[in-house]
Tab-separated table of C-alpha atoms in Angstrom:
chain	number	residue	atom	x	y	z
U	55	MET	CA	101.288	129.932	118.418
U	56	LEU	CA	99.124	127.421	120.228
U	57	ARG	CA	98.844	127.718	123.964
U	58	SER	CA	96.858	125.758	126.523
U	59	VAL	CA	94.988	128.301	128.586
U	60	PHE	CA	93.299	127.656	131.890
U	61	VAL	CA	91.022	130.377	133.193
U	62	ARG	CA	90.796	130.689	136.938
U	63	SER	CA	89.140	133.144	139.268
U	64	LEU	CA	91.027	135.009	141.924
U	65	ALA	CA	89.667	137.826	144.069
U	66	ALA	CA	86.651	138.022	141.757
U	67	SER	CA	88.790	138.680	138.721
U	68	ALA	CA	89.779	136.172	136.059
U	69	PHE	CA	93.259	135.614	134.777
U	70	ALA	CA	94.684	133.344	132.124
U	71	LEU	CA	97.094	130.666	133.310
U	72	THR	CA	99.145	129.878	130.248
U	73	LEU	CA	101.326	126.904	129.563
U	74	GLY	CA	103.873	128.255	127.092
U	75	ALA	CA	103.977	126.096	123.986
U	76	VAL	CA	104.623	126.384	120.284
U	77	SER	CA	102.869	124.885	117.295
U	78	GLY	CA	104.454	122.041	115.422
U	79	ASP	CA	104.937	124.081	112.261
U	80	SER	CA	106.496	127.054	114.048
U	81	ALA	CA	110.059	128.032	113.213
U	82	SER	CA	110.819	128.296	116.910
U	83	ALA	CA	114.336	128.651	118.204
U	84	SER	CA	113.766	126.112	120.953
U	85	GLU	CA	111.055	123.879	122.315
U	86	PHE	CA	109.265	126.574	124.302
U	87	ASN	CA	110.734	129.826	123.006
U	88	GLU	CA	110.274	131.155	119.490
U	89	VAL	CA	113.120	133.671	119.733
U	90	LEU	CA	116.018	132.369	121.829
U	91	ASP	CA	117.812	129.069	122.115
U	92	ILE	CA	120.148	127.750	124.777
U	93	GLY	CA	123.652	129.065	124.130
U	94	ASP	CA	122.429	132.257	122.473
U	95	LYS	CA	123.845	135.560	123.615
U	96	ALA	CA	121.352	137.173	125.959
U	97	PRO	CA	119.774	140.368	124.594
U	98	SER	CA	121.118	143.405	126.387
U	99	PHE	CA	119.078	146.139	128.021
U	100	GLU	CA	120.136	149.673	128.785
U	101	ASN	CA	119.009	152.248	131.328
U	102	LEU	CA	115.707	150.619	132.187
U	103	PRO	CA	113.950	152.530	134.977
U	104	SER	CA	113.726	150.674	138.247
U	105	ALA	CA	111.036	150.744	140.907
U	106	ASP	CA	113.620	152.203	143.312
U	107	GLY	CA	114.007	155.322	141.153
U	108	LYS	CA	117.319	154.294	139.613
U	109	LYS	CA	118.181	152.880	136.174
U	110	LEU	CA	119.942	149.657	135.336
U	111	SER	CA	121.718	148.185	132.321
U	112	LEU	CA	122.867	144.623	131.821
U	113	ALA	CA	126.406	145.978	131.496
U	114	ASP	CA	126.195	147.278	135.073
U	115	LEU	CA	126.270	143.648	136.212
U	116	LYS	CA	129.422	142.736	134.300
U	117	ASP	CA	131.176	141.400	137.395
U	118	GLN	CA	128.419	138.951	138.279
U	119	LYS	CA	129.067	135.250	137.740
U	120	ALA	CA	125.446	134.597	136.829
U	121	ILE	CA	122.295	136.629	136.303
U	122	VAL	CA	118.717	135.445	136.611
U	123	VAL	CA	116.387	137.575	134.484
U	124	VAL	CA	112.717	137.086	135.313
U	125	PHE	CA	109.892	138.630	133.318
U	126	THR	CA	107.149	139.339	135.816
U	127	CYS	CA	104.505	141.899	136.821
U	128	ASN	CA	102.372	143.040	139.725
U	129	HIS	CA	98.953	141.725	138.777
U	130	CYS	CA	99.626	138.082	137.890
U	131	PRO	CA	98.826	135.656	140.751
U	132	VAL	CA	101.455	133.216	139.520
U	133	ALA	CA	104.097	135.952	139.509
U	134	GLN	CA	103.002	136.983	142.991
U	135	ALA	CA	103.321	133.395	144.186
U	136	TYR	CA	106.981	133.296	143.172
U	137	GLU	CA	108.041	136.567	144.808
U	138	GLY	CA	108.880	134.908	148.121
U	139	ARG	CA	111.086	132.302	146.469
U	140	MET	CA	112.780	134.929	144.354
U	141	LYS	CA	113.499	137.100	147.399
U	142	ALA	CA	114.932	134.161	149.333
U	143	PHE	CA	117.075	133.126	146.361
U	144	ALA	CA	118.353	136.675	145.784
U	145	LYS	CA	119.383	136.953	149.440
U	146	GLU	CA	121.038	133.531	149.509
U	147	TYR	CA	123.006	133.977	146.291
U	148	ALA	CA	123.978	137.650	146.551
U	149	ASP	CA	127.358	136.803	148.109
U	150	LYS	CA	127.996	134.174	145.428
U	151	GLY	CA	128.091	136.714	142.618
U	152	VAL	CA	124.557	136.112	141.377
U	153	SER	CA	121.993	138.812	140.635
U	154	VAL	CA	118.252	138.470	140.184
U	155	VAL	CA	116.712	141.074	137.878
U	156	ALA	CA	112.946	141.304	137.410
U	157	ILE	CA	111.528	143.063	134.361
U	158	SER	CA	107.935	144.046	133.665
U	159	VAL	CA	106.686	144.762	130.156
U	160	SER	CA	103.009	144.593	131.097
U	161	THR	CA	100.758	147.422	129.927
U	162	GLU	CA	98.136	146.875	132.632
U	163	PRO	CA	97.517	149.982	134.775
U	164	GLU	CA	98.391	148.104	137.969
U	165	ASP	CA	101.811	147.350	136.509
U	166	ALA	CA	102.861	150.967	135.964
U	167	LEU	CA	106.114	152.127	137.547
U	168	PRO	CA	104.503	153.889	140.564
U	169	GLU	CA	102.546	150.737	141.372
U	170	MET	CA	105.731	148.699	141.009
U	171	ALA	CA	107.427	150.992	143.521
U	172	GLU	CA	104.565	150.482	145.959
U	173	ARG	CA	104.840	146.706	145.637
U	174	VAL	CA	108.592	146.751	146.180
U	175	LYS	CA	108.070	148.633	149.421
U	176	ALA	CA	105.081	146.603	150.597
U	177	GLU	CA	106.604	143.198	149.822
U	178	GLY	CA	110.216	143.990	150.683
U	179	ILE	CA	111.461	143.025	147.243
U	180	ASN	CA	115.251	142.873	147.405
U	181	TYR	CA	116.187	142.674	143.718
U	182	PRO	CA	115.947	145.245	140.919
U	183	TYR	CA	112.444	145.491	139.476
U	184	LEU	CA	112.701	147.151	136.072
U	185	ARG	CA	110.125	148.576	133.696
U	186	ASP	CA	110.187	148.554	129.887
U	187	GLU	CA	107.174	150.334	128.479
U	188	THR	CA	108.364	149.693	124.926
U	189	GLN	CA	108.140	145.924	125.538
U	190	ALA	CA	111.234	145.577	123.340
U	191	ILE	CA	113.229	143.551	125.855
U	192	GLY	CA	110.394	141.086	126.417
U	193	LYS	CA	110.133	140.521	122.681
U	194	ALA	CA	113.911	140.144	122.388
U	195	TYR	CA	113.886	137.377	124.989
U	196	GLY	CA	110.793	135.725	123.575
U	197	ALA	CA	109.050	136.070	126.935
U	198	SER	CA	105.477	134.819	126.698
U	199	VAL	CA	104.243	134.570	130.297
U	200	THR	CA	104.846	135.960	133.760
U	201	PRO	CA	106.915	134.772	135.449
U	202	GLN	CA	109.447	133.446	132.947
U	203	SER	CA	113.077	132.921	133.936
U	204	PHE	CA	116.380	133.105	132.069
U	205	VAL	CA	119.685	132.081	133.636
U	206	LEU	CA	122.677	133.836	132.076
U	207	GLY	CA	126.219	132.588	132.512
U	208	PRO	CA	129.356	134.721	133.016
U	209	ASP	CA	129.648	135.098	129.236
U	210	ARG	CA	125.995	136.227	129.215
U	211	THR	CA	124.798	133.338	127.129
U	212	VAL	CA	121.478	131.735	127.994
U	213	ARG	CA	122.076	128.593	130.054
U	214	TYR	CA	118.490	127.927	131.140
U	215	MET	CA	115.054	129.343	130.367
U	216	GLY	CA	111.506	128.615	131.413
U	217	ALA	CA	109.767	127.928	134.714
U	218	TRP	CA	111.426	128.824	138.028
U	219	ASP	CA	110.559	125.394	139.419
U	220	ASP	CA	107.881	122.741	139.006
U	221	SER	CA	105.218	124.041	141.417
U	222	TRP	CA	103.917	127.582	141.685
U	223	ARG	CA	101.329	126.693	144.330
U	224	ALA	CA	102.350	127.394	147.906
U	225	ALA	CA	100.534	124.261	149.092
U	226	LYS	CA	102.809	122.030	147.021
U	227	ALA	CA	106.543	122.358	147.554
U	228	PRO	CA	108.580	122.106	144.344
U	229	GLU	CA	110.392	118.865	143.643
U	230	GLU	CA	112.451	120.260	140.760
U	231	THR	CA	114.250	123.585	141.259
U	232	TYR	CA	115.260	124.435	137.713
U	233	VAL	CA	116.656	127.940	138.227
U	234	ARG	CA	118.586	127.049	141.366
U	235	ASP	CA	120.033	123.924	139.765
U	236	ALA	CA	121.052	125.869	136.653
U	237	VAL	CA	122.753	128.603	138.673
U	238	ASP	CA	124.571	126.048	140.822
U	239	ALA	CA	125.872	124.362	137.669
U	240	VAL	CA	127.029	127.669	136.205
U	241	LEU	CA	128.855	128.573	139.423
U	242	ALA	CA	130.520	125.164	139.468
U	243	GLY	CA	131.627	125.500	135.852
U	244	LYS	CA	129.485	122.541	134.814
U	245	ASP	CA	126.948	121.988	132.062
U	246	VAL	CA	123.344	122.668	133.045
U	247	ALA	CA	121.472	119.355	133.141
U	248	VAL	CA	117.987	120.745	132.482
U	249	THR	CA	118.270	123.684	130.107
U	250	GLU	CA	114.623	124.388	129.336
U	251	LYS	CA	111.218	123.788	130.891
U	252	ARG	CA	107.818	125.002	129.832
U	253	GLN	CA	107.012	128.377	131.372
U	254	VAL	CA	103.739	128.615	133.313
U	255	GLY	CA	101.932	131.828	134.186
U	256	CYS	CA	99.839	134.706	132.883
U	257	GLY	CA	100.201	135.437	129.182
U	258	ILE	CA	102.039	138.602	128.205
U	259	VAL	CA	100.041	140.804	125.833
U	260	TYR	CA	102.223	142.610	123.310
U	261	GLU	CA	100.974	145.716	121.552
């Protein structure tokens, strides 16, 4: 798979900023995801440990009208940049029957469950932050970068996937709010206008 990679320095450490893409000869399921396509049934997850010491399964959220699954991690600056927006969204939409669920499949030491718990406490994260050391759920969703978002409808089919919005930099406010727009459409019983956008972030390394 071909990806455009931009290397940047942050706090004296380099990270890869990846624009998710697929090669022209790839048998990809969609434009930017080699595994899932819009309308596919979302892969389930069961009893994933959470940073709050509990466990969560997708089935536990059966009463929710929509679920936003975001593959993320502690160490990625792009993922960090979106935490504030994710927290605000989770708070705003909680009473509308929408859940945000973050999942980390990163194998970096700073992304271990104890470190996740510390970040939840330090940053006041108000949505479940789950850990899958097997990386199976990330592979099942075709997640390639952090953060990468998937909006699931009430039937748990994928209605949107890709970037949260069109600007991860705090200095530039987003003009296109893909996840929010998709969730609003799902809640209104309408078709999602923009169903997929290229995911931008730090590449996920699968073992």
